[in-house]
Short mmCIF file of C-alpha atoms in Angstrom, two decimals:
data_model
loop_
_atom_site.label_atom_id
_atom_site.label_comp_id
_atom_site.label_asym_id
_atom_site.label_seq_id
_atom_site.Cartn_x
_atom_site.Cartn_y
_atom_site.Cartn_z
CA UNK A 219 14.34 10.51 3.90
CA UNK A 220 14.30 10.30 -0.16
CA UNK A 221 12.57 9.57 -3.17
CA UNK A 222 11.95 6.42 -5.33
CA UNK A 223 12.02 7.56 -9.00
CA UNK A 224 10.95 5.81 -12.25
CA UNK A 225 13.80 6.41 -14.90
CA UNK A 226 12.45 3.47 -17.49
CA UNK A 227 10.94 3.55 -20.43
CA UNK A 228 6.89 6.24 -19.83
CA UNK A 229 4.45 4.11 -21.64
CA UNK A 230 1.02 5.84 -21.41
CA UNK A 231 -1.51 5.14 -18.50
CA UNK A 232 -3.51 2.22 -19.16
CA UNK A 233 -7.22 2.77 -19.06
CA UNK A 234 -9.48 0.07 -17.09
CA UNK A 235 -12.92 -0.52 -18.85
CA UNK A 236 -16.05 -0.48 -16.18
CA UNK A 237 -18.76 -3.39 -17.34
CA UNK A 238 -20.61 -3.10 -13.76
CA UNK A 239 -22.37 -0.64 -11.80
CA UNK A 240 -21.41 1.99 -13.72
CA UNK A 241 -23.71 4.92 -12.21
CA UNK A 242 -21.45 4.55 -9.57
CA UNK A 243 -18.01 3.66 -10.69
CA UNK A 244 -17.88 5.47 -13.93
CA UNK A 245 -16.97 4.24 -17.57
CA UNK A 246 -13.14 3.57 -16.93
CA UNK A 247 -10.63 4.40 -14.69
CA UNK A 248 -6.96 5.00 -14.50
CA UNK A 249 -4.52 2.12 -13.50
CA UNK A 250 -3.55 2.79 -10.38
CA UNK A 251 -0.23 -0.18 -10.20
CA UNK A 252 1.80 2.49 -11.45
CA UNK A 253 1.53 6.19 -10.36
CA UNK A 254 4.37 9.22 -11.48
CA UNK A 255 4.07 12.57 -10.63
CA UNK A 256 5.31 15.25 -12.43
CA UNK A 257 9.02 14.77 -11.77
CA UNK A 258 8.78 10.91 -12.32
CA UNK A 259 8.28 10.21 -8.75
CA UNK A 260 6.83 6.70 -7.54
CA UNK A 261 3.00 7.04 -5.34
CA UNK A 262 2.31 4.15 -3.12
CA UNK A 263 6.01 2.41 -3.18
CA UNK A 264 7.05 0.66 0.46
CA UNK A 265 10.41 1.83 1.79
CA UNK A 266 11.91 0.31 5.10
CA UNK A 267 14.37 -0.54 7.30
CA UNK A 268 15.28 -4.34 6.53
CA UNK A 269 17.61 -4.47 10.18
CA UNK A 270 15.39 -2.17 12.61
CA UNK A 271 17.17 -1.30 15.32
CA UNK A 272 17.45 -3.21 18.50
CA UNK A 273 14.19 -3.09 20.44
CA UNK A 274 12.22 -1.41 17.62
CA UNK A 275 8.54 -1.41 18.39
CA UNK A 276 5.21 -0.47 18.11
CA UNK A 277 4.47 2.24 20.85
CA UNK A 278 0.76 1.31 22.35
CA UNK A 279 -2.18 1.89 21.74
CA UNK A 280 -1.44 0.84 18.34
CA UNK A 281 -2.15 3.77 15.79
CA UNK A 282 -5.80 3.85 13.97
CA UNK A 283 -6.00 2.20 10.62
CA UNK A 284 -8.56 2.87 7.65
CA UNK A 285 -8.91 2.14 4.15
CA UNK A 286 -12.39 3.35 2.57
CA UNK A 287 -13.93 2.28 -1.23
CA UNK A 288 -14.87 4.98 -2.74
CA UNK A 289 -16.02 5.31 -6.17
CA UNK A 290 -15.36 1.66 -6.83
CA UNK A 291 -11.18 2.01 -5.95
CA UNK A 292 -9.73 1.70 -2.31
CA UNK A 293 -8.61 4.40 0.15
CA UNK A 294 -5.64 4.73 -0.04
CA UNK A 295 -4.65 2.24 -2.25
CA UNK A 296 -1.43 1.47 0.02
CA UNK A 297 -1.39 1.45 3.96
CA UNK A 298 0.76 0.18 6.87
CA UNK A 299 -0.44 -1.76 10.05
CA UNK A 300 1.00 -3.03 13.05
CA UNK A 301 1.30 -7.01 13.83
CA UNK A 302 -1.40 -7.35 15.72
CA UNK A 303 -3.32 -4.19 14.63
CA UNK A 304 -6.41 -3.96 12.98
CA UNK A 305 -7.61 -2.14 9.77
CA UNK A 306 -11.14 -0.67 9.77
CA UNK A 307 -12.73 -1.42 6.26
CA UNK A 308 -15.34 1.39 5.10
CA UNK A 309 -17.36 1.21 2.26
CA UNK A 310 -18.88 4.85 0.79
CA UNK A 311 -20.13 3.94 -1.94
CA UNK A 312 -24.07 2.98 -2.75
CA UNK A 313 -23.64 -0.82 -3.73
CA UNK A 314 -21.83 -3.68 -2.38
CA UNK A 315 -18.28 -4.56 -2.35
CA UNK A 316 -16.68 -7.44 -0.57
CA UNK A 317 -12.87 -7.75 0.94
CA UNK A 318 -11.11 -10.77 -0.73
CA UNK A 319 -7.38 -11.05 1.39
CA UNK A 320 -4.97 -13.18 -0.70
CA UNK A 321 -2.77 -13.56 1.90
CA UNK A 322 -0.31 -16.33 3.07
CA UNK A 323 0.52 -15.91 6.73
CA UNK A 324 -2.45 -13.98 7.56
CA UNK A 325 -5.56 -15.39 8.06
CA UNK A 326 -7.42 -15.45 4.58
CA UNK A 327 -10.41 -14.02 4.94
CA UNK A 328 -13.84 -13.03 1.92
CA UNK A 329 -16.15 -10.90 3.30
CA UNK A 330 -19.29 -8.99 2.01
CA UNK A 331 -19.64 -5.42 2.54
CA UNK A 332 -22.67 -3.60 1.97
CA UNK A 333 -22.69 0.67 2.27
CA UNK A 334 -21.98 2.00 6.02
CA UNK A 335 -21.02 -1.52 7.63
CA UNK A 336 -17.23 -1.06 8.96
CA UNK A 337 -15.67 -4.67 9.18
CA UNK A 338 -12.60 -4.43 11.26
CA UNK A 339 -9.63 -7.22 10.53
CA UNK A 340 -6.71 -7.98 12.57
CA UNK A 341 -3.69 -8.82 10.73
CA UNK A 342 -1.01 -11.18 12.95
CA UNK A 343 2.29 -11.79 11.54
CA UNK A 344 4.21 -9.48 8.65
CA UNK A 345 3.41 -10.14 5.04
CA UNK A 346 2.43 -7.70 2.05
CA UNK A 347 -1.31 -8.51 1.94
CA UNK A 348 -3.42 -8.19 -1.29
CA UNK A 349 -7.11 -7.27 -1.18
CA UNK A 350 -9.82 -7.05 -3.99
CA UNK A 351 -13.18 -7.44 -4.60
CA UNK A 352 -15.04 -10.40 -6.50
CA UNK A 353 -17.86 -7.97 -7.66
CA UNK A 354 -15.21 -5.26 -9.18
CA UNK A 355 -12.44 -6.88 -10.76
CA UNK A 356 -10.03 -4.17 -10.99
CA UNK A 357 -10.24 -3.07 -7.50
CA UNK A 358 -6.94 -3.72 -5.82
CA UNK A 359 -5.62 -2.48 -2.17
CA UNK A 360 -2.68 -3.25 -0.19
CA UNK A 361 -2.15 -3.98 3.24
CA UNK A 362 1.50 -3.71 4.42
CA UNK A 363 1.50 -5.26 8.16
CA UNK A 364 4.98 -4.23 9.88
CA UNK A 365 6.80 -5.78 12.89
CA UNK A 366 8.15 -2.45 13.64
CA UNK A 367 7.17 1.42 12.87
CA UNK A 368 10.68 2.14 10.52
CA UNK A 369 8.09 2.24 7.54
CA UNK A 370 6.95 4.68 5.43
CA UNK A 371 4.37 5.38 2.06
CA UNK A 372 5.78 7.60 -0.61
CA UNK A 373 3.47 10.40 -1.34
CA UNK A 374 2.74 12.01 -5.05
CA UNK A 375 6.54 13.06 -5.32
CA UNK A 376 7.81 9.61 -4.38
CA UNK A 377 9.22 10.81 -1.14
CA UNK A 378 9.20 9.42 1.91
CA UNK A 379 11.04 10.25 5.43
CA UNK A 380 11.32 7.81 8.29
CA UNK A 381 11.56 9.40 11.43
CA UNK A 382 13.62 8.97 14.29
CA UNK A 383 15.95 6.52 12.82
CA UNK A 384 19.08 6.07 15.48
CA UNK A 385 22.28 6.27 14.17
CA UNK A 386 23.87 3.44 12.42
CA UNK A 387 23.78 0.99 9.31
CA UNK A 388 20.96 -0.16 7.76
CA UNK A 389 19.15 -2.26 4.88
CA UNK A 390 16.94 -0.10 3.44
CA UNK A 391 13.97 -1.88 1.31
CA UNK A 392 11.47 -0.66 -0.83
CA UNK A 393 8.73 -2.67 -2.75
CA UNK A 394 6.52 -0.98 -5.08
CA UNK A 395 3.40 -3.34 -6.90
CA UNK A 396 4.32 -2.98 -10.01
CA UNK A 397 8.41 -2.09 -10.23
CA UNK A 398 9.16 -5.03 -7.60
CA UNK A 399 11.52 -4.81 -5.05
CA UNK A 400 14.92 -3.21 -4.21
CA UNK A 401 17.74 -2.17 -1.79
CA UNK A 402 19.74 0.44 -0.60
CA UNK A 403 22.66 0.11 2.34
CA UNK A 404 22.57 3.19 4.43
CA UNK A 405 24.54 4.61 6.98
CA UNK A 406 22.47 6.95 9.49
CA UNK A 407 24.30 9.78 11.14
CA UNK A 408 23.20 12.67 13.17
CA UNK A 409 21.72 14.48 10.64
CA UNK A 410 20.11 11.37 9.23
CA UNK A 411 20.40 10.45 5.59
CA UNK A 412 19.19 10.99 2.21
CA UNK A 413 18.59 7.86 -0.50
CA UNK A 414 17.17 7.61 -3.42
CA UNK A 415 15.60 4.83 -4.93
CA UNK A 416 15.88 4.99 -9.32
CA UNK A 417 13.91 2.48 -10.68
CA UNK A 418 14.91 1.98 -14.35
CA UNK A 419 12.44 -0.85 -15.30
CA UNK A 420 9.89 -3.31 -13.90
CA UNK A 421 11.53 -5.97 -11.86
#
């Protein structure tokens, strides 16, 4: 368990102009690439183990995976999915979105999504998947598909906790959209371990 902090340099929250459908999505919105809370703590960063241990694997069935738009943003902004799981793609709001992947491995897909129609994609091999939508530029979303369940999300605080981590060494990785990636060696012992990530400037 930890914490991935931001120690650099606070510039003030960048506010995104709305130029479209704007009885739904508002007049601006907050940037959402870079999220502190209170105590400087990173929302949405990655962290996991880069050397999973020995037979690490999904247990089956595969756990249930969601991201909604709502309000003209994605929800969550950040999630994790299996190989070989699927993500269930809502759409809330009154107006149409559509689901542009801009992946690599992954099979690229563009899809339109009017209100209520759940479009379900399977992701196959691990990447860090992208996803936006043509019609609303600054919509962004981000699907993290894992060969193994040794990830977690950081929450408002920046922390995270990995459970059920055997004893042992371990790369531990964390990515984060806009502060890039980094790494932590960790040794595991029976009362687990504590790391935490500082972050003093975009990588």
């Amino acid at each position: 368990s930890g914490a991935v902090i931001y120690s650099g340099p606070l510039a003030e929250r960048a506010k995104v102009p709305i130029t479209i459908d704007q009885y739904i999505c508002g007049k601006e919105k907050d940037a959402e690439d870079l999220v502190l809370g209170p105590k400087r703590g990173v929302l949405n960063a990655v962290v996991w183990l880069e050397n999973a241990p020995s037979g690490a694997k999904w247990e089956s069935p595969l756990p249930k995976v969601e991201m909604d738009q709502k309000g003209c943003v994605f929800v969550p902004r950040v999630v994790i999915v299996p190989v070989g799981g699927t993500v269930d793609f809502l759409n809330s709001d009154r107006l149409l979105h559509n689901l542009h992947s801009q992946s690599k491995d992954n099979a690229p897909f563009n899809r339109t999504q009017p209100r209520g129609r759940v479009i379900p994609i399977t992701f196959s091999k691990r990447e860090i998947v992208a996803i936006t939508c043509d019609l609303h530029s600054w919509m962004r979303s981000w699907v993290v598909v894992a060969d193994h369940p040794f990830y977690a999300v950081t929450d408002e605080a920046g922390a995270f906790k990995i459970a059920d981590v055997p004893a042992g060494k371990y790369r531990l990785r964390m990515w984060q959209e806009a502060l890039g990636d980094a790494s932590r060696d960790v040794v595991v012992g029976p009362q687990g371990a504590a790391v935490t990530f500082d972050i003093k400037a975009r990588q």
